[in-house]
Coordinates of C-alpha atoms and ligand atoms in Angstrom, one line a residue:
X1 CA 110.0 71.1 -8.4
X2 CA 110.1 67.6 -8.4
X3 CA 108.4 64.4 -6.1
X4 CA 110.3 63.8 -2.9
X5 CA 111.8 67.3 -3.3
X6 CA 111.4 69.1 0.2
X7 CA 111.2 72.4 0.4
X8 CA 110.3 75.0 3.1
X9 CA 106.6 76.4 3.0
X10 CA 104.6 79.5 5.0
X11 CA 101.3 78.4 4.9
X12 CA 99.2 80.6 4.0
X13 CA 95.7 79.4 3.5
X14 CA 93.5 76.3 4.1
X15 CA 92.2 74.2 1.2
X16 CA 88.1 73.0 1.3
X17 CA 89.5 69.7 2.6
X18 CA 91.0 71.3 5.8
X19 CA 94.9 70.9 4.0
X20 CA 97.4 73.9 4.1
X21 CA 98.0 75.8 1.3
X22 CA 101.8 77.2 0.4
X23 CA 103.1 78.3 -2.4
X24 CA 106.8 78.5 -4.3
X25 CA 106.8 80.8 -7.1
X26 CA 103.2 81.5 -6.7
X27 CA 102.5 77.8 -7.5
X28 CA 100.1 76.7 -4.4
X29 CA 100.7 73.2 -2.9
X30 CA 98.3 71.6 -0.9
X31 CA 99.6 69.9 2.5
X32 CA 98.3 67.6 4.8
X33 CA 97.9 68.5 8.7
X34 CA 100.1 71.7 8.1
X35 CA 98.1 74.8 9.8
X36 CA 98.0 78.1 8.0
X37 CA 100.7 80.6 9.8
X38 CA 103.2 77.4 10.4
X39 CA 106.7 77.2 8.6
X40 CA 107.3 74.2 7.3
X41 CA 109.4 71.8 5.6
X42 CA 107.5 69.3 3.6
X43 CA 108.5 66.6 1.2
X44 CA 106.6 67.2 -2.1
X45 CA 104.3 63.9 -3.3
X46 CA 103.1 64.8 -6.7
X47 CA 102.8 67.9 -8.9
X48 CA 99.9 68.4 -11.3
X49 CA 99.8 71.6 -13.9
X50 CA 97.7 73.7 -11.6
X51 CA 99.1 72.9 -7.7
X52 CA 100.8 69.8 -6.3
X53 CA 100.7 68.1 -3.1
X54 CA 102.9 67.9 0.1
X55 CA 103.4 66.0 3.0
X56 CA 105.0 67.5 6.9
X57 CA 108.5 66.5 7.7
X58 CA 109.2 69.4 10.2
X59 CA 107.9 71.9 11.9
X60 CA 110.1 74.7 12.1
X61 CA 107.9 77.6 12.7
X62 CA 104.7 76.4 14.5
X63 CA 101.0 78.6 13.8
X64 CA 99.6 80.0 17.0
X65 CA 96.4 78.2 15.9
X66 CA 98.2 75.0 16.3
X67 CA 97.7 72.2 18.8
X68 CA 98.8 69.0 20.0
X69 CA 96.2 66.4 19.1
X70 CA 94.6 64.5 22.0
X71 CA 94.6 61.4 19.7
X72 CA 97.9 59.7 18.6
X73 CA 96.8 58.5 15.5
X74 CA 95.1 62.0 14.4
X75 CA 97.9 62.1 11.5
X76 CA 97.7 58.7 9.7
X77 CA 93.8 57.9 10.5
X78 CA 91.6 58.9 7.6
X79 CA 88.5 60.1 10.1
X80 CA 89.3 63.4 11.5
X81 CA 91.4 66.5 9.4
X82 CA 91.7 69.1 11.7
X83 CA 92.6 67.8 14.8
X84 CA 95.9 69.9 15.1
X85 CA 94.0 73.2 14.4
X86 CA 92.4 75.1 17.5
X87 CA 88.9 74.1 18.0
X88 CA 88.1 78.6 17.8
X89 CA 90.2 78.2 14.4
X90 CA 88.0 75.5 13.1
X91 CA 84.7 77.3 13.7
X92 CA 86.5 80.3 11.6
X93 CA 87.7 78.1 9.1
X94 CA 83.7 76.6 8.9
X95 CA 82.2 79.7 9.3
X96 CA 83.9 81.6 6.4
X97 CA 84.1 78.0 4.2
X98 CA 79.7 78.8 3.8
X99 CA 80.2 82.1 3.2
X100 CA 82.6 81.8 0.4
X101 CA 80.3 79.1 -1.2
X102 CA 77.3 81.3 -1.0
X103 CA 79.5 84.3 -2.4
X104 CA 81.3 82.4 -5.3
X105 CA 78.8 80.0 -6.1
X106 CA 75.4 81.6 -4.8
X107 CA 76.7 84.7 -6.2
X108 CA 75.1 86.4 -3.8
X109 CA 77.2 89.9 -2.4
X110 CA 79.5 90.3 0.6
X111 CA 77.5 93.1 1.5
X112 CA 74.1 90.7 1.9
X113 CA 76.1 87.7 3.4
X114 CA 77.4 90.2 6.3
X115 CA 73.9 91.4 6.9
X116 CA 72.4 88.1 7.0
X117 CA 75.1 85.5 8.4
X118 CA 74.7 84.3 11.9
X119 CA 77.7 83.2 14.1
X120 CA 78.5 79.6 13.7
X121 CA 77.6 77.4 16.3
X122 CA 80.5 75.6 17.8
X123 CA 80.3 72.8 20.8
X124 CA 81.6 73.2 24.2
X125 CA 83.7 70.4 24.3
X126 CA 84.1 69.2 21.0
X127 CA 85.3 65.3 21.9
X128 CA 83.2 62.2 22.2
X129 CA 80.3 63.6 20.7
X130 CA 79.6 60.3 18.2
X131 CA 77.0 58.1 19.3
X132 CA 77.4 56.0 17.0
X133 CA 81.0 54.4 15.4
X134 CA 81.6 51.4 13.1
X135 CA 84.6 49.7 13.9
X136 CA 86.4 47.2 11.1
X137 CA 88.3 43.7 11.9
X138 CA 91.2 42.6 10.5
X139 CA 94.7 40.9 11.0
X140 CA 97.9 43.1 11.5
X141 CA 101.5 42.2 10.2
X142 CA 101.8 39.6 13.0
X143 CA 98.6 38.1 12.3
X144 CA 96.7 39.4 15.3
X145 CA 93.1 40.4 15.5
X146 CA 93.2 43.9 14.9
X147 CA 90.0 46.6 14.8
X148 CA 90.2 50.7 14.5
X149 CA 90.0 52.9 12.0
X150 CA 91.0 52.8 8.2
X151 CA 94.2 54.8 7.3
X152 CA 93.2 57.5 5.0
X153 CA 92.4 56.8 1.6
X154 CA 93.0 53.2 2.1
X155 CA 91.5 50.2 3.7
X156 CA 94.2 49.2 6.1
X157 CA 93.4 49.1 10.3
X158 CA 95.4 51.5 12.7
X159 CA 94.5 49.9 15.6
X160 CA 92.8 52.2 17.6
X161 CA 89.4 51.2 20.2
X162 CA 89.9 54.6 22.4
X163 CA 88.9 57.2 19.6
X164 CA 88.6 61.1 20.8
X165 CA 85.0 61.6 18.9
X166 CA 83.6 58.2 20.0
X167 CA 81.8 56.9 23.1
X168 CA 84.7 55.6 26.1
X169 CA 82.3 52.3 26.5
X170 CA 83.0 51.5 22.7
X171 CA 86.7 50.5 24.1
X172 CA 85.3 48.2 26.3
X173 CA 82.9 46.5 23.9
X174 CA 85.5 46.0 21.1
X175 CA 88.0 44.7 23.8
X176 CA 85.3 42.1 24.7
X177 CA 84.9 41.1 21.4
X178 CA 88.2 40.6 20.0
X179 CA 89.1 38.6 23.5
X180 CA 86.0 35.8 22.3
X181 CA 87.5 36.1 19.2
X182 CA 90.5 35.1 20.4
X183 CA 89.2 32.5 22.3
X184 CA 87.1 30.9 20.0
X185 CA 89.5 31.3 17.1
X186 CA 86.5 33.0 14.9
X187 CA 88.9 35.1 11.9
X188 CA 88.4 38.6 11.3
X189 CA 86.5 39.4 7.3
X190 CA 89.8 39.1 4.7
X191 CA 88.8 41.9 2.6
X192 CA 90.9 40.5 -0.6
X193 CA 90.1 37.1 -0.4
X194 CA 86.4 37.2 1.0
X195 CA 87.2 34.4 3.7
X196 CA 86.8 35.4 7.6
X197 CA 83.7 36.0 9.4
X198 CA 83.7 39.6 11.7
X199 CA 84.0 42.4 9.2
X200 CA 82.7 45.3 11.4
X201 CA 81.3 45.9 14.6
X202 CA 78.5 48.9 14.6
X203 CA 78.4 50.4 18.0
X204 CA 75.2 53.1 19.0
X205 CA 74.8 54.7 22.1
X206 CA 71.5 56.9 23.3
X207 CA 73.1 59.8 24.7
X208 CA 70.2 60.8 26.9
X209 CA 69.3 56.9 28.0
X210 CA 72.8 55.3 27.6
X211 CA 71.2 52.3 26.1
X212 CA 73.6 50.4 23.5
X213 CA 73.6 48.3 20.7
X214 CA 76.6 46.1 19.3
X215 CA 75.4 45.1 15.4
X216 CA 77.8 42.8 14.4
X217 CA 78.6 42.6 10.5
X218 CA 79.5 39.4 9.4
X219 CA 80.5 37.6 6.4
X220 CA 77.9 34.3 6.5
X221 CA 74.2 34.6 6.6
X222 CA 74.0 32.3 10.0
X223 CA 74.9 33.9 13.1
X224 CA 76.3 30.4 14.3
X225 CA 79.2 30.9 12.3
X226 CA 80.1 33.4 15.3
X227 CA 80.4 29.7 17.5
X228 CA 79.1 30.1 20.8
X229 CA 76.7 32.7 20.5
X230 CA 75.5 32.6 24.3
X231 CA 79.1 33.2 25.8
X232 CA 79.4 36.2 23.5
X233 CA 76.2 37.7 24.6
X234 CA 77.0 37.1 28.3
X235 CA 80.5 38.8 28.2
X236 CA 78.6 41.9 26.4
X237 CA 75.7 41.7 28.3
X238 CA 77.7 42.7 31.1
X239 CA 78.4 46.3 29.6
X240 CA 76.1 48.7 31.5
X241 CA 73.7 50.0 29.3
X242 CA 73.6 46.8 26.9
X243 CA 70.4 47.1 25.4
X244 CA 70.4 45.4 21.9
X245 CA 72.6 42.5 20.3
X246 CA 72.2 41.7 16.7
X247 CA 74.1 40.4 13.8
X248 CA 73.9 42.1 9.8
X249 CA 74.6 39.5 7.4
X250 CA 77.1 40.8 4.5
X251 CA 78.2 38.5 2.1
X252 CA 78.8 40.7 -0.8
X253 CA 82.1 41.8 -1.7
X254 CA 81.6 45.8 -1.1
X255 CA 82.4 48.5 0.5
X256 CA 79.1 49.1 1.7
X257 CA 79.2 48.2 5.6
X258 CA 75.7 46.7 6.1
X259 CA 74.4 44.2 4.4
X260 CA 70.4 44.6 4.1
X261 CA 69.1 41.5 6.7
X262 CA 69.7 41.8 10.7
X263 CA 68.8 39.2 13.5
X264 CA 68.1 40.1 16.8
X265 CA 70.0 38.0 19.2
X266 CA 69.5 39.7 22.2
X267 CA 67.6 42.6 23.5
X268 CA 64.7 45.2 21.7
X269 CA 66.8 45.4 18.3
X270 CA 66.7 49.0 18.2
X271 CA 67.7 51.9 20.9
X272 CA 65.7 54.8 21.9
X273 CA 66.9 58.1 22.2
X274 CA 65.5 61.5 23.0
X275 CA 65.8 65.0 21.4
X276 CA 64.4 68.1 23.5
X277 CA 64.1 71.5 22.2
X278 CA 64.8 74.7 23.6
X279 CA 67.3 73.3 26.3
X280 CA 70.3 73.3 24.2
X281 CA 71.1 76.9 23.8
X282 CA 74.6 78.9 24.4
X283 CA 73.3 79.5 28.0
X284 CA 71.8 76.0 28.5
X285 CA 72.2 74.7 31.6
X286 CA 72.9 70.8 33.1
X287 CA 70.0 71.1 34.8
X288 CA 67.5 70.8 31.5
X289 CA 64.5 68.5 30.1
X290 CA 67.6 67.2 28.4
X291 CA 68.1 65.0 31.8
X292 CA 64.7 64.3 32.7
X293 CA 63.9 62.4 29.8
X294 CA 62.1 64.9 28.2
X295 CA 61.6 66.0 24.7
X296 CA 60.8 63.3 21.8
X297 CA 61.8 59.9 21.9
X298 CA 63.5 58.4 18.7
X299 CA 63.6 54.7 18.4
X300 CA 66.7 53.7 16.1
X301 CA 67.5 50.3 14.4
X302 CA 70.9 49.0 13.2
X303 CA 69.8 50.3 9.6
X304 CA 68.1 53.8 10.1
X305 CA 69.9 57.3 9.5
X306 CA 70.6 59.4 12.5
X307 CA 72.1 62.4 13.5
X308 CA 75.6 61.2 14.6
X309 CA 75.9 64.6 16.9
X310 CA 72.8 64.5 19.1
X311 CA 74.4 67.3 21.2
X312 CA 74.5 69.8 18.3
X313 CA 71.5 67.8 16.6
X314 CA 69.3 70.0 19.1
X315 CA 70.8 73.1 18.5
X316 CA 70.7 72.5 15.0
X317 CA 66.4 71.6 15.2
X318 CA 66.4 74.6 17.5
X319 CA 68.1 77.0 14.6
X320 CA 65.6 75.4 12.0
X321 CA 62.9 76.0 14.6
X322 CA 63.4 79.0 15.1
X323 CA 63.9 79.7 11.1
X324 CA 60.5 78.4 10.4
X325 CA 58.4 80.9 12.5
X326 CA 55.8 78.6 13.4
X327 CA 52.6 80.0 15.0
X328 CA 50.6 76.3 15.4
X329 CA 48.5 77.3 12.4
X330 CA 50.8 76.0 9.3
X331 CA 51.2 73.2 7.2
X332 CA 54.5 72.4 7.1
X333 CA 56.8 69.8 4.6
X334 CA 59.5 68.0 5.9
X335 CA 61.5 66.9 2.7
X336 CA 64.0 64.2 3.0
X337 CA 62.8 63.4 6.3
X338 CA 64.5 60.3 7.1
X339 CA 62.9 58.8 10.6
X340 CA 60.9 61.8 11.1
X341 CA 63.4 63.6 13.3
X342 CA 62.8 67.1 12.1
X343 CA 59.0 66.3 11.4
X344 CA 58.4 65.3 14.8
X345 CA 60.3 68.2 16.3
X346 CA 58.6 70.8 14.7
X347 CA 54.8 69.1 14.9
X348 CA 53.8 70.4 18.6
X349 CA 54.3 73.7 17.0
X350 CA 52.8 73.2 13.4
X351 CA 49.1 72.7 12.2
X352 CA 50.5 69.4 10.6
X353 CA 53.8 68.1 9.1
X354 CA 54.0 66.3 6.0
X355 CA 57.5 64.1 5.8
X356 CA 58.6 62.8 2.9
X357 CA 61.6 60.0 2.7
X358 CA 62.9 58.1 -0.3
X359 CA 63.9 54.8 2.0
X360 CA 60.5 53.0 3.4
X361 CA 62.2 51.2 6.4
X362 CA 63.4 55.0 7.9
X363 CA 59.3 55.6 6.7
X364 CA 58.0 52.9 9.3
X365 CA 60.5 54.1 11.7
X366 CA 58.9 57.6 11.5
X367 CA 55.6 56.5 11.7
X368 CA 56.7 54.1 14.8
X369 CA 58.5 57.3 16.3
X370 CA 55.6 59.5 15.8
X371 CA 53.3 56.4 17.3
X372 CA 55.3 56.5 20.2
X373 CA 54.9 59.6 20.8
X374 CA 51.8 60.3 20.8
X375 CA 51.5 62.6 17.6
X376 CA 48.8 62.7 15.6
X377 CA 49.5 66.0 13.0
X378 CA 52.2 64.1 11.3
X379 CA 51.7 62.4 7.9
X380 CA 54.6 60.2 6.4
X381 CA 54.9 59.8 2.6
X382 CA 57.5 57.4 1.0
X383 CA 59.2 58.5 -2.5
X384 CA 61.5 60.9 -4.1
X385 CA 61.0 64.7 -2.7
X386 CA 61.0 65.8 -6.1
X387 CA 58.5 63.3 -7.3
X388 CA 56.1 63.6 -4.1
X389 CA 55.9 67.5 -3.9
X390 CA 55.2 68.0 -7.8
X391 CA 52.7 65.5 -8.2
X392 CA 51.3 66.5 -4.7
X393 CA 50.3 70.2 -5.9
X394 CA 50.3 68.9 -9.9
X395 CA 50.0 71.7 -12.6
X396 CA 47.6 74.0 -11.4
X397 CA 48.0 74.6 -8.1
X398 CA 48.8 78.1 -8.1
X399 CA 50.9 79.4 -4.7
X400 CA 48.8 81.9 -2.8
X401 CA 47.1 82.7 0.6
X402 CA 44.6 80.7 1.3
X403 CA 41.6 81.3 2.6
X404 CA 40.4 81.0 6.0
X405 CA 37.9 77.9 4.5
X406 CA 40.8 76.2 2.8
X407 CA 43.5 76.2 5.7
X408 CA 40.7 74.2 7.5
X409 CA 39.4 71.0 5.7
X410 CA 40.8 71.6 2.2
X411 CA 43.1 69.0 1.1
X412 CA 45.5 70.8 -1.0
X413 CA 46.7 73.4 1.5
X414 CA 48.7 75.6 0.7
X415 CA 52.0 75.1 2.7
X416 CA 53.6 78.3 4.5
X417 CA 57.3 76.4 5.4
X418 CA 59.1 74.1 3.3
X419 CA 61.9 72.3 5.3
X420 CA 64.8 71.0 3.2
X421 CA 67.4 68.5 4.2
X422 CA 68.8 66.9 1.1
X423 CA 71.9 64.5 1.1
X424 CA 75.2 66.4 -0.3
X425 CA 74.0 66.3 -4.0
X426 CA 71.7 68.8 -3.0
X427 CA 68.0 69.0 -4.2
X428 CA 66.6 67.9 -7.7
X429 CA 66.2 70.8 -9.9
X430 CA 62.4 70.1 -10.7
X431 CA 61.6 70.1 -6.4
X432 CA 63.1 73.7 -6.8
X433 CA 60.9 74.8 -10.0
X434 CA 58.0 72.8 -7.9
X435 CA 58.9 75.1 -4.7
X436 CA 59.2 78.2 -7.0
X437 CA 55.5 77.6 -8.5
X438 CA 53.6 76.6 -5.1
X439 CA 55.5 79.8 -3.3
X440 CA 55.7 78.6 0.5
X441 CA 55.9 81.5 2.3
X442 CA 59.4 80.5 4.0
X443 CA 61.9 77.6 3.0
X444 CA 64.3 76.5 5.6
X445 CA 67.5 74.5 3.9
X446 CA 69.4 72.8 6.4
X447 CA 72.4 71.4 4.4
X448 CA 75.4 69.4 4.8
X449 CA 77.4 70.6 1.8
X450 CA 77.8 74.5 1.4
X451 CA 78.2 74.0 -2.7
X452 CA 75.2 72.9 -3.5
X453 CA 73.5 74.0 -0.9
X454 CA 74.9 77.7 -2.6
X455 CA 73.5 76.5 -6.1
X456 CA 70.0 75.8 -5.0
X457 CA 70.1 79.2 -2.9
X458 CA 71.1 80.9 -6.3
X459 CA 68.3 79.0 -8.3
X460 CA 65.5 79.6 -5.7
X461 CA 66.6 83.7 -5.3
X462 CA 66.3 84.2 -8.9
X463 CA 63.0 83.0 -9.0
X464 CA 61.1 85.2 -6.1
X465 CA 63.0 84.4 -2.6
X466 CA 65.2 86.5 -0.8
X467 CA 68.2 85.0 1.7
X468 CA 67.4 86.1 4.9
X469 CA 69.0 84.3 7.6
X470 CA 72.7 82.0 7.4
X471 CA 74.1 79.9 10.6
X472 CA 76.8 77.2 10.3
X473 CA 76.6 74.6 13.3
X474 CA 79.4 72.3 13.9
X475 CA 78.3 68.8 13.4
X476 CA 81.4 67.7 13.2
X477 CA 84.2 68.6 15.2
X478 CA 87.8 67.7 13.8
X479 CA 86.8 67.1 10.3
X480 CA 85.8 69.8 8.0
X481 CA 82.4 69.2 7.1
X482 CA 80.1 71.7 8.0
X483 CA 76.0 71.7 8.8
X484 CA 74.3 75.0 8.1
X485 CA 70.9 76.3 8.4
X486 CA 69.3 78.8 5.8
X487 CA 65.8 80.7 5.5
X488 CA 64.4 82.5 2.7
X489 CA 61.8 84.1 2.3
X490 CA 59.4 85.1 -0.6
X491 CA 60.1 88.8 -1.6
X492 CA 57.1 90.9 -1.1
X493 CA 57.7 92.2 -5.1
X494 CA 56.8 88.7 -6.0
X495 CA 53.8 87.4 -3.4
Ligands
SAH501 N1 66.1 65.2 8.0 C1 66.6 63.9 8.4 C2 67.5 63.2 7.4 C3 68.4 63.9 6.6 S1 69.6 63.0 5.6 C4 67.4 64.1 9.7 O1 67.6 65.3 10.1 O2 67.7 63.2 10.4 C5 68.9 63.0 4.0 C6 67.8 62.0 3.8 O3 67.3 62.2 2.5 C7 68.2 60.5 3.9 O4 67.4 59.9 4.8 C8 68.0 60.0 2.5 O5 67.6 58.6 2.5 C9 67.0 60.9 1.9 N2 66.9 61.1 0.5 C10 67.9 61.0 -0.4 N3 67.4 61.4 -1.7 C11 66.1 61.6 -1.5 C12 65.0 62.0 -2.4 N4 65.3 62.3 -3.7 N5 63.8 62.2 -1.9 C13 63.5 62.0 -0.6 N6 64.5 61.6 0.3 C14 65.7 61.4 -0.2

């Protein structure tokens, strides 16, 4: 078989990166938007030793897991993968993606995995659920402003400002902006020449108070070199909901989006949003705290992480919640914290919450969130988990009960739950021999990247904790990454 080659292909399978999987001669191919039980033809792109790579031409035999996508760039846009797949197909496809990892990499056994998986928790309606999208300029063929999404793999714009996961209102902004754009002849960032001001615009929207924020990226560190300022404000300021106008100054020649210094040109220079508890459930209804405003109130600046999925963000808290077994009596560790979310959701039911964050600016924003608040058992530590914990406990501190006396004033308490929420690489290896020594009684592991959330699994297990509960919550609809909560426990053998 040989590139441009097209040959006809049942799909049997999906890859990790959503792709479907054929084969000829046993050889497996890897193919882009093609939905396991389709019939294909596909023109062949490259072919390695092992497998080789496809791309559609025709449909001839469609899956009954396939759909139309709502969007009409879904194929050549690089942001979502499984658009053409039913949404019930995705949540399979998720489900059994964490289960595989923990089998072939945790090495734990079917058997177990049955016993302890939960079902994965998928959305109701699994559009517009992004609150926050950042949107790049450029010029198209003809030379016209152009902003939408990069085409996979590559930095070139599909236009595109009505995008299926994003906000509706984020049209209406970029509209407004590229019309003063036009107006006022300010050019879109030229990525290979580094000349041109706009390179992105950063939209965030509080799903609970609608407030917004536009954070313009630009390529000067003056925000005059956007011209006139004032009639760019008033025409967004007109937006309902318009909370917060600012400009990030970039002018590095990255990849990186945001540069590290933002002015406030109009507005708070940060949005606040809420995150209740115990209102999101399967059986939740409209009616909830959710719509009263109640719950915890996050303020979030240009800069600071944030769940992108506040809707599944809940349910996600509530699984980890709910995993923690909290009685009001426990210290608990939030580890890689970031603004406190987690921390702040689990204090009113926690003796105190120690977060720990590597980035100081999402630090003060914890402390700001837990100030606003009104919570006082939170503590906020900046530094690496791994560094933090170990030195915390040091050498000697040997993982037991303590005693009544010690789970009162004693510094060095010994910490029941251990809440992990590392980045994809997963978790240092010396934070897990640190965990393993001080023996919390339960460690929740909310992760998004099945692999090495498997490999830590696997290291913690063979050193006195048992798996005891597994639940996948979709994040993100449409691609294929996938959030999952896990709790262990310590075995009683080794207490
Ligand atoms: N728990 C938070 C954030 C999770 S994202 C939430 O739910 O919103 C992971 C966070 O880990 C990021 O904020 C990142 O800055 C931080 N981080 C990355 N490496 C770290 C390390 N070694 N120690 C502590 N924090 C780290």
């Amino acid at each position: 078989m040989k590139k441009n080659e097209i040959v006809k292909f049942k799909i049997i399978d999906i890859g990790a990166g959503g792709e479907g999987i054929g084969k000829v001669d046993g050889f497996p191919f890897f193919i882009k938007d093609a939905i396991i039980g389709d019939e294909i033809r596909a023109k062949i792109t490259k072919v390695n030793k092992s497998h080789g790579f496809a791309r559609v031409e025709e449909v001839i035999t469609p899956s009954e897991f396939r759909v139309k996508p709502r969007c009409p760039i879904a194929r050549p846009c690089g942001g979502c993968q499984l658009q053409e797949m039913s949404y019930t197909k995705q949540l399979d496809f998720k489900e059994n993606k964490v289960f595989q990892h923990l089998k072939r990499i945790g090495g734990f056994s079917e058997e177990l995995l049955s016993g302890v998986t939960e079902p994965i928790i998928g959305m109701e309606d699994p559009y517009h659920y992004r609150n926050k999208a950042s949107f790049p300029f450029g010029r198209d063929k003809n030379g016209e402003i152009v902003t939408g999404f990069y085409a996979g793999r590559t930095h070139n714009i599909i236009r595109g400002t009505d995008c299926v996961m994003g906000v509706p209102v984020n049209q209406e902004i970029l509209e407004t902006i590229i019309a003063y754009m036009n107006r006022n002849k300010i050019p879109p960032y030229d990525e290979v020449n580094h000349t041109g001001v706009v390179r992105h615009a950063l939209i965030r929207y509080g799903f609970k108070t609608h407030e917004i924020m536009v954070c313009l990226v630009i390529n000067s560190d003056e925000s005059t070199t956007l011209g006139n300022v004032e009639e760019l404000m008033s025409e967004l300021k007109k937006i309902q909901g318009m909370t917060s106008i600012v400009v990030n100054y970039n002018t590095k020649k990255t990849n990186v989006i945001m540069g590290e210094e933002c002015e406030i040109l109009w507005g708070k220079g940060y949005i606040t949003d809420v995150l209740a508890s115990g209102e999101s459930g399967e059986e939740s209804s409209k009616e909830s705290s959710k719509e009263s405003g109640e719950g915890i109130k996050y303020q979030i600046s240009p800069l600071s992480f944030y769940q992108v999925n506040p809707i599944q963000t809940e349910k996600l808290y509530d699984v980890a919640l709910e995993y923690a077994g909290l009685t009001g009596e426990e210290l608990v560790w939030d580890l890689y914290c970031g603004i406190g979310t987690i921390s702040l959701f689990l204090s009113q039911q926690a003796k105190k919450v120690i977060g720990v964050e590597v980035i100081p600016q999402a630090i003060e924003d914890a402390r700001e969130n837990a100030r606003i608040n009104e919570i006082e058992n939170v503590e906020f530590m900046v530094g690496k988990s791994e560094e933090v914990f170990t030195k915390y406990y040091g050498e000697d501190f040997v993982g037991e009960e303590p005693s009544e006396k010690e789970t009162g004033e004693a510094e060095k308490v010994h910490p029941k739950v251990v809440i992990l929420d590392p980045p994809r690489k997963g978790c240092d290896e010396s934070l897990l021999e640190a965990i393993s020594k001080v023996k919390p009684e339960r460690v929740v592991y909310v992760s998004c990247d099945s692999a090495t959330l498997a490999r830590d699994l696997k290291y913690l297990c063979e050193r006195g904790y048992e798996l005891k509960r597994v639940r996948a919550v979709d994040m993100f609809p449409m691609t294929v990454h996938v959030e999952s909560v896990t709790l262990l426990a310590r075995s009683k053998a080794t207490q």
